[in-house]
Amino acid sequence: MALIRYICLIGLRIMEKLQNIRIAVDAIVFGYKNNGLYALLIEQKFGSADKYWALPGGLVQNDESLSDAVIRELHEETNVQLTFMEQLYTFGDDIHRDSRNRVISVAYYALVDASNLEIKADTDAERVQWFKIDEIPPLAFDHNLILKKGIERLKAKLTYEPIGFDLLPEEFLFSDLENLYCTILEKEIDRRNFRKKILSYGILEETEKFSPIKTGRPAKLFKFNKLKYNELIQKGFHFEIKFA
Amino acid sequence: MALIRYICLIGLRIMEKLQNIRIAVDAIVFGYKNNGLYALLIEQKFGSADKYWALPGGLVQNDESLSDAVIRELHEETNVQLTFMEQLYTFGDDIHRDSRNRVISVAYYALVDASNLEIKADTDAERVQWFKIDEIPPLAFDHNLILKKGIERLKAKLTYEPIGFDLLPEEFLFSDLENLYCTILEKEIDRRNFRKKILSYGILEETEKFSPIKTGRPAKLFKFNKLKYNELIQKGFHFEIKFA
DNA sequence: TTTATTTTGCGTTAATTATACGCAAATGTA
DNA sequence: TACATTTGCGTATAATTAACGCAAAATAAA
């Protein structure tokens, strides 16, 4: 019995010196619908009473890459068809961001075409829901902070890379694109100058179809030509949308 | 004895399920001297024969924030006086980036005024050395990849935030600043337009001093006025240096 | 002492890009 | 038929960028 106790003590000594930090991934999923920017949140339960909305995410498995972990976690909770995903930032400066253990979170942000998305039926009685970006409730851990950083990044990226298209359906109206930029960047733009600029890049394709909306002059549907965009990038092209 | 064995077996079972991922930080320290961009590397020893140059870094301690870990690791190896530090990216998609264990690395990059820097005397017979950015040897782990990403980020950031000053002495010549931009961005700029643009921002202060260089017309020394810059940022100012 | 050489510092002009609008075309609706 | 609405194209002006000229202030060479 003394021996067992001795072994355990040595074990504890070793454990104390070992790194005891967990690593998680969290994802912001952005969607654009009804002329507004939304983020996907899940309801998380701690114990019996405490309920919190949180970003989808969880611990990374030993044999899985970070981005695979994000994909897996998202798939467990939703049926999202991501059109874009990128690492955002790693949150590990606040040692007590998770009150239970030291957890470092590698945050990602992703875009989806929200108009064409099914949220998975409740499993485990967990709820998944879109929240308008300016109506986000207090979230678990430091997830409000993560989300804030994600929105900043999205705004910045929108101005120098054509990721706006990843929030829209395959075929979209010019007015949709324009609204998306105005709404997310919270700025006014001149409709005509915006159109001129985007068209001048030559990265859009006209389709033969027209919008099904029955008000005003019928509008052509456009498609983003990613191939063409990549070609241009090779030649040194630089996408940029700026406003006054 | 059977009991001890039993306990150990249970212990092993538990361990297998636990997350067994280590977390490290690595730092790129950029310096600018002799009209060239340099990075600080340390010599790392594996066993007896294998020697590799590597980015300074190491495992994060249980009770220390990520950025503190970087500061500590850098302090253990050098006497660098950082003028800028920022998180770069977290490398954890290649599960075998460290062949011994699964290690995720949160990479940072930092800037120093290399003209005014002491590298610490060899401790542990470890060497620390500046390497010109286009003469980097094969590095340990995926550190070449990290460095590549760091250079990309530095180049990008240089064009939209005034971090070039963090690579120069407190007081510098316009030609130094110009050279720094040309060298790092690998582009030619018109000296006169560059000067005009930077001066138009009103973020530089003239000093009464002149350069000690004894060739050509004596040049004024300038200082970056960070206070003024922050004021301007508040008013919506946006720093930008672009070239053809 | 004069002349060349080098680097700084300030300007001017032309080309390009951004901004602010005007307005007709194509639909549905009153 | 007149009106409201939204699209699609155009034009004038302002602002910015790019390209270049040249004198001033020092040292080095003739």
XYZ file of C-alpha atoms (C1' of nucleotides) in Angstrom:
548
model
C 0.000 0.000 0.000
C 2.887 2.316 0.743
C 4.281 1.436 -2.662
C 1.070 2.348 -4.448
C 0.963 5.632 -2.623
C 4.539 6.291 -3.592
C 3.871 5.576 -7.250
C 0.856 7.847 -7.223
C 2.848 10.656 -5.661
C 5.529 10.380 -8.301
C 2.797 10.325 -10.900
C 1.339 13.525 -9.545
C 4.731 15.191 -9.503
C 5.182 14.349 -13.157
C 1.677 15.492 -14.048
C 2.273 18.857 -12.433
C 5.199 19.479 -14.687
C 3.451 18.254 -17.799
C 1.629 20.661 -19.984
C -2.034 20.544 -19.105
C -3.669 22.735 -21.684
C -6.536 21.678 -23.875
C -7.003 22.806 -27.414
C -10.351 23.506 -29.008
C -11.653 24.940 -32.247
C -14.578 27.324 -32.548
C -16.233 28.506 -35.716
C -18.157 31.569 -36.703
C -20.538 30.732 -39.510
C -21.734 33.855 -41.282
C -24.867 33.927 -43.389
C -26.614 36.711 -45.260
C -30.395 36.783 -45.595
C -33.234 39.296 -45.457
C -30.743 42.083 -46.061
C -28.876 41.284 -42.849
C -25.746 39.539 -41.622
C -26.305 36.563 -39.346
C -24.168 34.151 -37.314
C -25.002 30.575 -36.439
C -25.104 29.793 -32.712
C -25.846 26.661 -30.748
C -27.372 26.318 -27.332
C -24.980 24.862 -24.853
C -25.934 23.358 -21.541
C -23.831 23.452 -18.419
C -25.276 21.235 -15.712
C -29.013 21.600 -15.455
C -29.918 25.262 -15.281
C -27.237 27.231 -17.093
C -27.962 27.621 -20.731
C -25.812 29.681 -22.992
C -25.637 30.322 -26.652
C -22.185 29.636 -28.045
C -20.214 29.313 -31.225
C -20.157 25.795 -32.604
C -16.923 24.078 -31.646
C -15.198 21.619 -29.353
C -11.981 19.862 -28.445
C -9.609 18.764 -31.174
C -9.035 15.041 -31.430
C -5.527 13.619 -31.219
C -5.371 12.462 -34.808
C -7.267 15.187 -36.582
C -6.055 18.420 -38.125
C -7.394 21.732 -36.891
C -9.473 22.401 -39.974
C -10.840 18.848 -39.938
C -11.887 19.422 -36.363
C -13.867 22.487 -37.400
C -15.541 20.627 -40.254
C -16.433 17.737 -37.954
C -17.839 19.934 -35.218
C -19.911 21.881 -37.719
C -21.177 18.728 -39.301
C -22.233 17.336 -35.952
C -24.440 20.331 -35.387
C -25.566 21.513 -38.779
C -25.713 20.549 -42.425
C -23.883 23.634 -43.537
C -22.356 23.685 -46.977
C -19.397 25.989 -46.446
C -18.389 28.214 -49.338
C -15.387 29.691 -47.539
C -13.417 28.978 -44.378
C -10.341 30.581 -42.897
C -8.498 30.622 -39.611
C -9.325 33.741 -37.642
C -7.223 33.926 -34.494
C -6.082 31.812 -31.581
C -7.451 32.843 -28.223
C -5.125 31.880 -25.426
C -4.077 35.048 -23.660
C -6.871 34.901 -21.143
C -5.868 31.867 -19.090
C -9.303 31.630 -17.518
C -11.415 32.046 -20.634
C -12.868 28.650 -19.764
C -13.461 28.567 -16.021
C -13.111 24.808 -15.748
C -9.777 24.154 -17.466
C -7.151 25.959 -19.411
C -8.383 25.784 -22.973
C -6.877 27.487 -25.962
C -9.250 28.025 -28.839
C -8.279 28.276 -32.456
C -11.120 30.238 -34.011
C -12.207 29.954 -37.628
C -14.783 31.836 -39.615
C -16.787 30.481 -42.478
C -19.302 31.729 -45.012
C -22.397 29.981 -46.306
C -25.203 30.708 -48.692
C -27.887 31.029 -46.035
C -30.714 31.070 -48.550
C -29.898 27.475 -49.352
C -29.142 25.940 -45.977
C -30.793 23.399 -43.767
C -30.085 23.493 -40.105
C -29.977 20.003 -38.688
C -32.891 18.773 -36.643
C -32.317 18.939 -32.927
C -30.028 16.217 -31.722
C -29.416 15.952 -28.016
C -32.118 18.551 -27.655
C -29.551 21.124 -28.674
C -30.822 24.067 -30.598
C -29.147 25.727 -33.531
C -30.238 29.162 -34.650
C -29.334 32.152 -36.785
C -28.745 35.380 -34.864
C -28.652 38.769 -36.465
C -25.213 40.209 -35.933
C -26.461 43.213 -33.995
C -28.742 41.122 -31.803
C -26.254 38.661 -30.360
C -27.011 37.605 -26.771
C -24.280 37.157 -24.130
C -22.381 34.068 -25.212
C -20.454 31.369 -23.378
C -16.747 31.815 -22.613
C -15.155 34.639 -24.600
C -17.278 33.924 -27.644
C -18.565 37.484 -27.882
C -14.967 38.580 -28.220
C -14.268 35.975 -30.883
C -17.344 37.005 -32.801
C -16.352 40.656 -32.630
C -12.967 39.864 -34.085
C -14.622 37.749 -36.757
C -16.880 40.574 -37.844
C -13.918 42.942 -38.042
C -12.057 40.477 -40.210
C -15.046 39.849 -42.442
C -15.472 43.566 -42.987
C -11.824 44.044 -43.834
C -11.647 41.018 -46.094
C -14.771 42.033 -47.962
C -12.952 45.120 -49.218
C -9.928 43.395 -50.680
C -11.076 39.906 -51.638
C -14.230 38.851 -53.467
C -15.710 36.820 -50.626
C -19.045 38.595 -50.747
C -20.111 36.127 -53.425
C -19.685 33.294 -50.926
C -22.580 34.727 -48.924
C -24.900 34.877 -51.943
C -26.579 32.211 -54.049
C -24.771 31.040 -57.160
C -26.834 33.470 -59.196
C -27.641 36.827 -57.719
C -28.819 40.312 -58.529
C -26.526 43.279 -58.608
C -28.761 44.920 -56.065
C -28.224 41.950 -53.737
C -24.473 42.327 -53.955
C -24.762 46.049 -53.435
C -27.028 45.594 -50.421
C -24.664 43.038 -48.946
C -21.767 45.474 -49.081
C -23.817 48.368 -47.735
C -25.250 46.328 -44.901
C -22.105 44.565 -43.719
C -19.805 47.544 -44.070
C -22.473 49.884 -42.717
C -21.808 52.442 -45.420
C -23.702 54.055 -48.246
C -22.462 53.585 -51.743
C -23.473 55.010 -55.039
C -25.263 52.159 -56.782
C -23.999 53.191 -60.226
C -20.367 53.615 -59.291
C -20.391 50.309 -57.440
C -21.775 48.525 -60.465
C -19.310 50.205 -62.796
C -16.372 49.220 -60.641
C -17.320 45.581 -60.170
C -18.158 45.185 -63.849
C -14.855 46.796 -64.851
C -13.014 43.937 -63.117
C -14.568 41.455 -65.523
C -15.106 38.810 -62.854
C -18.860 38.594 -63.284
C -20.798 36.622 -65.854
C -24.221 37.617 -67.064
C -26.781 34.859 -67.227
C -29.784 34.804 -69.492
C -32.091 34.634 -66.528
C -33.950 37.425 -64.880
C -34.961 37.963 -61.311
C -38.355 36.624 -60.288
C -39.114 39.822 -58.398
C -42.157 41.602 -59.803
C -41.361 45.206 -59.108
C -39.471 47.703 -61.207
C -37.419 46.872 -64.261
C -36.493 43.168 -64.437
C -32.869 42.602 -63.414
C -30.354 40.201 -64.872
C -28.934 37.466 -62.682
C -25.131 37.418 -62.430
C -22.604 34.733 -61.554
C -19.145 35.158 -60.043
C -16.522 33.721 -62.408
C -13.943 32.317 -60.022
C -11.812 30.908 -62.820
C -11.518 34.299 -64.427
C -10.734 35.837 -61.064
C -7.893 33.376 -60.486
C -6.494 34.102 -63.931
C -6.499 37.803 -63.203
C -4.842 37.264 -59.839
C -2.022 35.466 -61.646
C -1.537 38.574 -63.742
C -1.261 40.772 -60.677
C -4.861 41.900 -60.436
C -5.989 43.224 -57.092
C -9.656 43.245 -56.072
C -10.687 46.252 -54.053
C -13.929 47.915 -52.988
C -13.608 51.205 -51.175
C -16.101 53.840 -50.155
C -15.894 57.435 -49.085
C 1.621 -6.384 -7.603
C -1.454 -7.392 -9.585
C -3.198 -4.403 -8.140
C -0.485 -2.031 -9.292
C -0.638 -3.495 -12.765
C -4.395 -3.097 -12.803
C -4.184 0.524 -11.782
C -1.594 1.205 -14.450
C -3.753 -0.394 -17.116
C -6.737 1.697 -16.206
C -4.509 4.730 -16.219
C -3.341 3.917 -19.737
C -6.926 3.467 -20.953
C -7.829 6.881 -19.654
C -4.733 8.458 -21.125
C -5.583 7.141 -24.576
C -8.888 8.937 -24.575
C -7.487 12.156 -23.218
C -6.365 14.847 -25.522
C -2.629 14.466 -25.963
C -1.639 17.525 -27.951
C 1.080 19.909 -26.925
C 0.966 23.589 -27.571
C 3.987 25.677 -28.425
C 4.715 29.205 -29.523
C 7.253 30.185 -32.153
C 8.357 33.662 -33.068
C 9.738 35.273 -36.159
C 11.883 38.235 -35.196
C 12.447 40.525 -38.145
C 15.286 42.999 -38.274
C 16.428 45.422 -40.941
C 20.105 46.248 -41.406
C 22.577 46.786 -44.219
C 19.689 47.432 -46.565
C 18.327 43.938 -46.045
C 15.594 42.110 -44.156
C 16.805 39.552 -41.604
C 15.241 36.980 -39.291
C 16.634 35.767 -36.003
C 17.267 32.017 -35.778
C 18.629 29.776 -33.067
C 20.575 26.563 -33.406
C 18.689 23.642 -32.036
C 20.218 20.319 -31.139
C 18.489 17.005 -31.411
C 20.518 14.260 -29.761
C 24.170 14.559 -30.616
C 24.615 14.958 -34.350
C 21.498 16.617 -35.732
C 21.737 20.342 -35.696
C 19.073 22.539 -37.147
C 18.407 26.209 -37.222
C 14.946 27.017 -35.949
C 12.680 29.867 -34.951
C 12.929 30.758 -31.289
C 10.082 29.198 -29.359
C 8.977 26.408 -27.071
C 6.138 24.870 -25.122
C 3.636 27.095 -23.377
C 3.527 26.797 -19.603
C 0.293 25.961 -17.849
C -0.131 29.309 -16.181
C 1.173 31.667 -18.809
C -0.617 33.440 -21.626
C 0.409 32.812 -25.218
C 2.026 36.198 -25.669
C 3.834 35.884 -22.338
C 5.208 32.577 -23.535
C 6.633 34.246 -26.626
C 8.203 37.035 -24.583
C 9.723 34.510 -22.174
C 11.133 32.295 -24.894
C 12.636 35.262 -26.682
C 14.118 36.583 -23.482
C 15.732 33.248 -22.732
C 17.551 33.346 -26.026
C 18.133 36.990 -26.834
C 18.009 40.463 -25.371
C 15.675 41.711 -28.015
C 13.746 44.887 -27.383
C 10.598 44.290 -29.394
C 8.982 47.269 -31.050
C 6.037 45.315 -32.422
C 4.549 41.872 -31.946
C 1.465 40.233 -33.388
C 0.012 36.771 -33.684
C 0.635 35.340 -37.132
C -1.098 31.995 -37.530
C -1.613 28.711 -35.741
C -0.018 25.714 -37.386
C -1.873 22.554 -36.582
C -3.092 21.082 -39.828
C -0.035 18.928 -40.370
C -0.413 16.408 -37.562
C 3.177 15.269 -37.962
C 4.841 18.665 -38.143
C 6.831 17.559 -35.117
C 7.868 13.947 -35.632
C 8.043 13.151 -31.919
C 4.654 14.333 -30.664
C 1.612 16.141 -31.847
C 2.429 19.779 -31.305
C 0.377 22.737 -32.384
C 2.324 25.934 -32.770
C 0.925 29.406 -32.392
C 3.294 31.548 -34.425
C 3.983 35.206 -33.729
C 6.036 37.732 -35.596
C 7.886 40.635 -34.084
C 9.908 43.606 -35.234
C 13.049 45.044 -33.691
C 15.453 47.847 -34.387
C 18.345 45.612 -35.396
C 20.847 48.456 -35.418
C 20.444 48.668 -31.680
C 20.285 45.066 -30.549
C 22.488 42.799 -28.542
C 22.178 39.132 -29.111
C 22.684 37.275 -25.870
C 25.952 35.509 -25.290
C 25.787 31.795 -25.933
C 24.031 29.987 -23.151
C 23.851 26.234 -23.343
C 26.260 26.514 -26.234
C 23.274 27.540 -28.335
C 23.927 29.962 -31.115
C 21.707 32.843 -32.140
C 22.195 34.503 -35.481
C 20.658 36.864 -38.006
C 19.876 35.312 -41.384
C 19.150 37.308 -44.456
C 15.622 36.542 -45.562
C 16.660 35.164 -48.938
C 19.427 33.023 -47.479
C 17.479 30.993 -44.978
C 18.756 27.410 -44.520
C 16.438 24.417 -44.156
C 14.860 24.838 -40.745
C 13.551 22.438 -38.118
C 9.921 21.267 -38.260
C 7.751 23.389 -40.560
C 9.570 26.558 -39.662
C 10.362 27.407 -43.277
C 6.629 27.423 -43.895
C 5.981 29.604 -40.871
C 8.663 32.030 -41.959
C 7.219 32.203 -45.445
C 3.822 33.094 -44.063
C 5.431 35.663 -41.802
C 7.158 37.386 -44.689
C 3.914 37.499 -46.630
C 2.165 39.075 -43.674
C 4.932 41.573 -43.089
C 4.803 42.641 -46.727
C 1.052 43.066 -46.634
C 1.014 44.891 -43.317
C 3.754 47.252 -44.423
C 1.411 48.647 -47.054
C -1.496 49.478 -44.805
C 0.003 50.113 -41.359
C 3.032 52.195 -40.435
C 5.075 49.328 -39.010
C 8.123 50.096 -41.135
C 9.200 52.544 -38.443
C 9.432 49.681 -35.968
C 12.296 48.262 -37.994
C 14.241 51.538 -37.966
C 16.021 53.472 -35.236
C 14.048 56.165 -33.426
C 15.567 58.737 -35.771
C 16.060 57.825 -39.378
C 16.669 59.213 -42.830
C 14.002 59.386 -45.466
C 16.263 57.371 -47.701
C 16.386 54.618 -45.052
C 12.611 54.421 -44.972
C 12.470 54.429 -48.724
C 15.083 51.692 -48.974
C 13.259 49.611 -46.407
C 10.075 49.698 -48.435
C 11.841 48.993 -51.713
C 13.844 46.124 -50.272
C 11.118 44.343 -48.350
C 8.417 44.777 -50.964
C 10.879 44.059 -53.774
C 9.577 46.963 -55.812
C 10.915 50.188 -57.209
C 9.358 53.394 -56.083
C 9.832 56.937 -57.134
C 11.780 58.510 -54.309
C 10.071 61.874 -54.701
C 6.498 60.594 -54.820
C 7.174 58.353 -51.835
C 8.466 61.267 -49.805
C 5.566 63.459 -50.837
C 3.015 60.861 -49.847
C 4.474 60.043 -46.446
C 4.952 63.728 -45.626
C 1.382 64.501 -46.680
C 0.141 62.194 -43.899
C 1.730 64.452 -41.288
C 2.888 61.548 -39.141
C 6.584 62.417 -39.307
C 8.473 64.930 -37.240
C 11.581 66.684 -38.438
C 14.455 66.817 -36.007
C 17.169 69.442 -35.974
C 19.786 66.769 -36.495
C 21.434 65.752 -39.693
C 22.770 62.431 -40.839
C 26.383 61.640 -40.047
C 26.933 60.278 -43.543
C 29.588 62.231 -45.418
C 28.394 61.950 -48.975
C 25.961 64.094 -50.903
C 23.720 66.749 -49.440
C 23.228 66.334 -45.686
C 19.849 64.839 -44.854
C 17.512 65.634 -41.992
C 16.713 62.964 -39.449
C 13.006 62.212 -38.996
C 10.958 60.685 -36.204
C 7.665 58.826 -36.416
C 5.018 60.631 -34.372
C 2.927 57.780 -33.036
C 0.719 60.070 -30.988
C -0.210 62.059 -34.072
C -0.819 58.840 -35.964
C -3.227 57.588 -33.302
C -5.061 60.903 -33.354
C -5.479 60.663 -37.093
C -6.675 57.074 -36.854
C -9.399 58.267 -34.497
C -10.529 60.668 -37.185
C -10.754 57.903 -39.747
C -7.326 58.257 -41.329
C -6.046 55.262 -43.240
C -2.319 54.734 -43.837
C -1.494 53.262 -47.217
C 1.603 52.859 -49.371
C 1.041 51.458 -52.826
C 3.276 51.092 -55.855
C 2.771 50.446 -59.510
C 40.015 77.247 -56.776
C 37.199 75.225 -59.869
C 34.657 71.268 -61.556
C 32.485 66.894 -61.050
C 29.723 63.734 -58.234
C 26.346 62.487 -55.104
C 22.180 62.794 -52.535
C 18.482 65.719 -50.824
C 14.423 68.437 -51.151
C 10.800 70.785 -53.691
C 7.970 71.408 -57.892
C 5.148 70.719 -62.302
C 2.419 68.185 -65.559
C -0.133 64.411 -67.588
C -2.723 60.209 -66.798
C -5.692 57.704 -64.165
C -9.262 56.930 -60.855
C -12.976 58.294 -57.824
C -17.150 60.956 -56.964
C -21.430 62.962 -57.919
C -24.896 63.039 -60.521
C -28.550 62.730 -64.939
C -31.670 60.054 -67.359
C -33.998 56.634 -70.270
C -35.653 51.670 -70.325
C -38.605 48.086 -68.590
C -41.698 46.405 -65.665
C -46.175 46.495 -62.388
C -49.896 49.280 -60.529
C -53.290 53.005 -59.770
C -52.623 56.335 -69.687
C -50.039 58.225 -65.963
C -47.175 56.889 -62.083
C -43.978 54.493 -59.116
C -40.072 51.627 -58.990
C -35.810 49.589 -60.089
C -32.338 48.730 -63.590
C -28.708 49.912 -66.677
C -25.704 53.165 -69.016
C -23.481 57.638 -69.450
C -20.968 62.156 -68.481
C -18.657 66.057 -66.010
C -15.779 67.292 -62.356
C -12.676 66.558 -58.508
C -8.999 64.104 -56.529
C -5.251 61.197 -56.623
C -1.362 58.828 -58.706
C 2.554 58.439 -61.728
C 6.404 60.371 -64.300
C 9.809 63.415 -64.430
C 12.775 68.189 -63.972
C 15.941 70.597 -61.410
C 18.324 73.426 -57.912
C 20.669 73.076 -53.260
C 24.222 71.328 -50.223
C 27.657 68.719 -49.223
C 32.273 65.899 -50.572
C 35.801 64.405 -53.874
C 38.617 65.100 -57.763
C 41.096 67.993 -61.128
